[in-house]
PDB file of C-alpha atoms in Angstrom:
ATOM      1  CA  UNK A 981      96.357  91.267  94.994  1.00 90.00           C
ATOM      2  CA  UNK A 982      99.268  92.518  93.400  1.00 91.00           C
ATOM      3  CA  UNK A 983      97.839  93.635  90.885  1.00 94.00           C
ATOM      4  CA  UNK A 984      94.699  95.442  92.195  1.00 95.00           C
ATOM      5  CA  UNK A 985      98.097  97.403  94.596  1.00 96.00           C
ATOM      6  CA  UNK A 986      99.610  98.182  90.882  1.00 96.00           C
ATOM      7  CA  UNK A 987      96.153  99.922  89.851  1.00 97.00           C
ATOM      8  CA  UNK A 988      95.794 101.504  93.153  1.00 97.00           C
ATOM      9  CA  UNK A 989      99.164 102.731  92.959  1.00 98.00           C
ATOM     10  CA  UNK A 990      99.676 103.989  89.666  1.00 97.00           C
ATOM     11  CA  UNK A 991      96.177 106.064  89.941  1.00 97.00           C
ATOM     12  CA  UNK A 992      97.260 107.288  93.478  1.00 98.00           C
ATOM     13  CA  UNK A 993     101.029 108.619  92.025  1.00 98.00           C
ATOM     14  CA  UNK A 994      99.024 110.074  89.140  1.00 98.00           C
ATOM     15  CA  UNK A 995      96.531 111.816  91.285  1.00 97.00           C
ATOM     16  CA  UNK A 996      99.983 113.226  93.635  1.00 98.00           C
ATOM     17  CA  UNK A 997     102.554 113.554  90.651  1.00 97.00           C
ATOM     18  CA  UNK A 998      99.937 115.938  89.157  1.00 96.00           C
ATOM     19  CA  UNK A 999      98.831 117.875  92.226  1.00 95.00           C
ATOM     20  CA  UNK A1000     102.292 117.865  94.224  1.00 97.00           C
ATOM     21  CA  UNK A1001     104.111 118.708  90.640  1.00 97.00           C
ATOM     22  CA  UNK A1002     101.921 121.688  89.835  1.00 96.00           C
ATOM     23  CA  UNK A1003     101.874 123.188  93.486  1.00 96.00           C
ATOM     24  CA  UNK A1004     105.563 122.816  93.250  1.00 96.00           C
ATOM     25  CA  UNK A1005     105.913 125.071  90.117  1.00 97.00           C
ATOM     26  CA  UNK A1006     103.041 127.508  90.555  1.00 96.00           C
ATOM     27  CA  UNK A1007     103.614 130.645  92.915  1.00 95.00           C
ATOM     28  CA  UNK A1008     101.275 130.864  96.001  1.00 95.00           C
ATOM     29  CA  UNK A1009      99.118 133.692  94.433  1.00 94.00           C
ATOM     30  CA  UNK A1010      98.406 131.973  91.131  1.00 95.00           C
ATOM     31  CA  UNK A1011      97.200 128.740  93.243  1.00 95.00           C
ATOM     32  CA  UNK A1012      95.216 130.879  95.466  1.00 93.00           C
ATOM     33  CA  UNK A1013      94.116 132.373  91.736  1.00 94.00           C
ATOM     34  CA  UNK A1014      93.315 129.596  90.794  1.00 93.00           C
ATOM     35  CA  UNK A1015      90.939 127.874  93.227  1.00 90.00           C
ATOM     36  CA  UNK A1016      92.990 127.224  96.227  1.00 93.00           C
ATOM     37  CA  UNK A1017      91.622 129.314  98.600  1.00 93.00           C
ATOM     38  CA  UNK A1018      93.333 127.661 101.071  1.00 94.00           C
ATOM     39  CA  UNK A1019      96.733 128.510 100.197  1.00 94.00           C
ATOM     40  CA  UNK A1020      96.288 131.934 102.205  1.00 91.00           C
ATOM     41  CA  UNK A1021      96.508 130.059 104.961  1.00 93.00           C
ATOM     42  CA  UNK A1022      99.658 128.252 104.360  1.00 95.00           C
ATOM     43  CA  UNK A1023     103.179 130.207 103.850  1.00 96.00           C
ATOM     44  CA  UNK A1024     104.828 129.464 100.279  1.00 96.00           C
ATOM     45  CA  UNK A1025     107.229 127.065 102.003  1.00 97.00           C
ATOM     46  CA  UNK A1026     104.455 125.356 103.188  1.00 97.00           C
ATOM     47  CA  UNK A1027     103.290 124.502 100.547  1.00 97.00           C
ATOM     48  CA  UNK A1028     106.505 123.857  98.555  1.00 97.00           C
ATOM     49  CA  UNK A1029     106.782 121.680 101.521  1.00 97.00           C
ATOM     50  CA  UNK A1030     103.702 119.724 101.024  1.00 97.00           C
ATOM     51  CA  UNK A1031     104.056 119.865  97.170  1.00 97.00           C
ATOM     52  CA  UNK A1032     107.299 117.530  97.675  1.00 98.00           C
ATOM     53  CA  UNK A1033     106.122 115.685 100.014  1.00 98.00           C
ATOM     54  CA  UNK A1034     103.308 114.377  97.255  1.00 98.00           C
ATOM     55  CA  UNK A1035     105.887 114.272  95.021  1.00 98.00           C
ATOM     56  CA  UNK A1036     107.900 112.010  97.103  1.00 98.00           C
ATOM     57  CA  UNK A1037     105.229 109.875  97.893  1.00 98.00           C
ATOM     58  CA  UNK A1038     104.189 109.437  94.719  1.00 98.00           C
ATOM     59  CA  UNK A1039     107.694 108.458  93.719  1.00 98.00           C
ATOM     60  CA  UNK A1040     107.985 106.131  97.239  1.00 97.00           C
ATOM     61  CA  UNK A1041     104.612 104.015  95.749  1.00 97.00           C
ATOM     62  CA  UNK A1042     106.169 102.899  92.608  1.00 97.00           C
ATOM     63  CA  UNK A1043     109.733 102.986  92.453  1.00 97.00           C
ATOM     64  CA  UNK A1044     110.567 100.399  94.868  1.00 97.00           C
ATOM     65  CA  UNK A1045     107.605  97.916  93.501  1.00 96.00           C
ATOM     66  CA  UNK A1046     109.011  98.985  89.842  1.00 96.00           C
ATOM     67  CA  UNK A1047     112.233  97.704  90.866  1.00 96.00           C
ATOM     68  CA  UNK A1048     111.761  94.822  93.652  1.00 95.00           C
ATOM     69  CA  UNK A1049     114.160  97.085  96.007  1.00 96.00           C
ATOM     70  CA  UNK A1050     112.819  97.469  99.484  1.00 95.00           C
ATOM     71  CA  UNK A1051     109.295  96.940  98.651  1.00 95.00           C
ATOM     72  CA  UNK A1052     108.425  97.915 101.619  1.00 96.00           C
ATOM     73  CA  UNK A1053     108.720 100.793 100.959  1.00 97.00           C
ATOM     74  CA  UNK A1054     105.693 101.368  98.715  1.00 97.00           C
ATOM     75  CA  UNK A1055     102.918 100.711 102.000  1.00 98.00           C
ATOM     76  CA  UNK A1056     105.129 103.209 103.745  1.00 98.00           C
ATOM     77  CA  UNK A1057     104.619 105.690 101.519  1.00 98.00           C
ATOM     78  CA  UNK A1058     100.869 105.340 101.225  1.00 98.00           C
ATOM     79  CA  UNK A1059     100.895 105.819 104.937  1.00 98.00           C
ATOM     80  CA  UNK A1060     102.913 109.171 104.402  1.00 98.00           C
ATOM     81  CA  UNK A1061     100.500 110.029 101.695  1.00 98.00           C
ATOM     82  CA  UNK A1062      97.332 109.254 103.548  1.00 98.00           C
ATOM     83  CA  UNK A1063      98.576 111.677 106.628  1.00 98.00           C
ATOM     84  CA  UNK A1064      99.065 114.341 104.535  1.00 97.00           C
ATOM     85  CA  UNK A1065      95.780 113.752 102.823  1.00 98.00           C
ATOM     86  CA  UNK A1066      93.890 113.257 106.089  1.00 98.00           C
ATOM     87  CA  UNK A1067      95.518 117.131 106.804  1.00 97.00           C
ATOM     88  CA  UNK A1068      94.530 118.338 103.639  1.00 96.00           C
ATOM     89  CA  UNK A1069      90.366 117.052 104.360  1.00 97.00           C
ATOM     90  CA  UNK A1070      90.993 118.813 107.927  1.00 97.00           C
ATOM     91  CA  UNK A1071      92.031 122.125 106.187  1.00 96.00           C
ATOM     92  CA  UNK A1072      89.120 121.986 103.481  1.00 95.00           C
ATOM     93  CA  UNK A1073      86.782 120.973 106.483  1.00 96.00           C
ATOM     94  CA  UNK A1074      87.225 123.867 108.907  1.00 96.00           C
ATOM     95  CA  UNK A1075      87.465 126.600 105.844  1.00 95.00           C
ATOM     96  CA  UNK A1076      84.140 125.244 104.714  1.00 95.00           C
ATOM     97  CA  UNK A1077      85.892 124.032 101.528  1.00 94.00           C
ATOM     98  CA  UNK A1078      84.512 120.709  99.672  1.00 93.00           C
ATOM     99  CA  UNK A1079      86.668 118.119 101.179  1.00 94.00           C
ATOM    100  CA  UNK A1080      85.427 115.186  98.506  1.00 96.00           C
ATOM    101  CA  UNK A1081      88.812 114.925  96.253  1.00 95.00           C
ATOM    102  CA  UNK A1082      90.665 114.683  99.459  1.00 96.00           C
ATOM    103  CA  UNK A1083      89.210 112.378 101.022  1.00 96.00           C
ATOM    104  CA  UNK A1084      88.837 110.537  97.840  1.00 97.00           C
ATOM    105  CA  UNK A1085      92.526 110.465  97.829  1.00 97.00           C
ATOM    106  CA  UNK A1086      92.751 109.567 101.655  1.00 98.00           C
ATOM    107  CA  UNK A1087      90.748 106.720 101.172  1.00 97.00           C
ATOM    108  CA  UNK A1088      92.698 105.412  98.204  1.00 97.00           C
ATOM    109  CA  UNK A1089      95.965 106.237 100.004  1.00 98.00           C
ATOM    110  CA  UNK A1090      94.632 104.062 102.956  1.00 98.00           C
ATOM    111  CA  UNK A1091      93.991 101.349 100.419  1.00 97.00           C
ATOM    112  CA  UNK A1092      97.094 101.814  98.871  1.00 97.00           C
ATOM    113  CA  UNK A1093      99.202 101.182 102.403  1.00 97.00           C
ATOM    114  CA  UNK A1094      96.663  98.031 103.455  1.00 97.00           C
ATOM    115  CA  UNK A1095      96.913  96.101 100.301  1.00 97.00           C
ATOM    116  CA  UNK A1096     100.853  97.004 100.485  1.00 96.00           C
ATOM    117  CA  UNK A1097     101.312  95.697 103.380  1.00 97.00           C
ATOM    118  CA  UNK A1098      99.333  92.303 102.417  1.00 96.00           C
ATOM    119  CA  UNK A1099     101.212  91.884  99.313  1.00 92.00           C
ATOM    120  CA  UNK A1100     104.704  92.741 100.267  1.00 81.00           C
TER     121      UNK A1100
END
C-alpha cells in the first residue's frame, strides 16, 4: 500500500507543482490567453491564492512521507487538494467548461487522502 500512496502521490504533486507553479508565475490575462477562460471570473489574488495553495499541497503530499516527519500530514493534504479540486470541477461545470482534468485530479486527490490515511 505504501507504495501504490508513493505513485499516487508523486503523479498528484506533479499534476499540482505544474499547474499551481505556472498559475503562480503567469499574469491573469496570459492564463485567460491561454485557455483559462475561467480566470475572468476570479481576481488575480485569487488565483495567486489558489496557485499556492496547489503548490502547498503538492509540497504537504511528499515532504513529510520523504522524510518520516508527521506523516500525517501527507492524507491531510490530499484532503486540502481534493477541496480545491472539487471547486475547480464546480467552476468548469457551471461555465460550461470540460470539467474531465479536474475531476481526474479530484478523484486521484481522494485516493491520495484514503490510501494515506490507511498507510500512515
Amino acid at each position: 500500500m505504501l507504495i501504490a500512496l508513493w505513485i499516487v502521490n508523486a503523479l498528484l504533486a506533479l499534476a499540482m507543482l505544474g499547474g499551481g507553479g505556472m498559475k503562480l508565475v503567469t499574469p491573469k490575462a496570459t492564463l485567460a490567453e491561454r485557455g483559462m477562460p475561467w480566470t475572468e471570473d476570479f481576481s488575480s489574488l485569487s488565483i495567486k491564492a489558489i496557485a499556492a495553495l496547489e503548490v502547498i499541497g503538492a509540497l504537504g503530499l511528499i515532504l513529510p512521507l520523504l522524510t518520516g516527519i508527521a506523516t500525517i500530514l501527507a492524507p491531510i493534504a490530499a484532503v486540502g487538494l481534493a477541496i480545491i479540486m472539487v471547486g475547480a470541477t464546480v467552476v468548469h461545470l457551471r461555465r460550461h467548461e470540460p470539467a474531465a482534468p479536474a475531476l481526474g485530479l479530484t478523484l486521484l486527490a481522494v485516493a491520495s487522502a484514503v490510501l494515506g490515511f490507511l498507510t500512515v
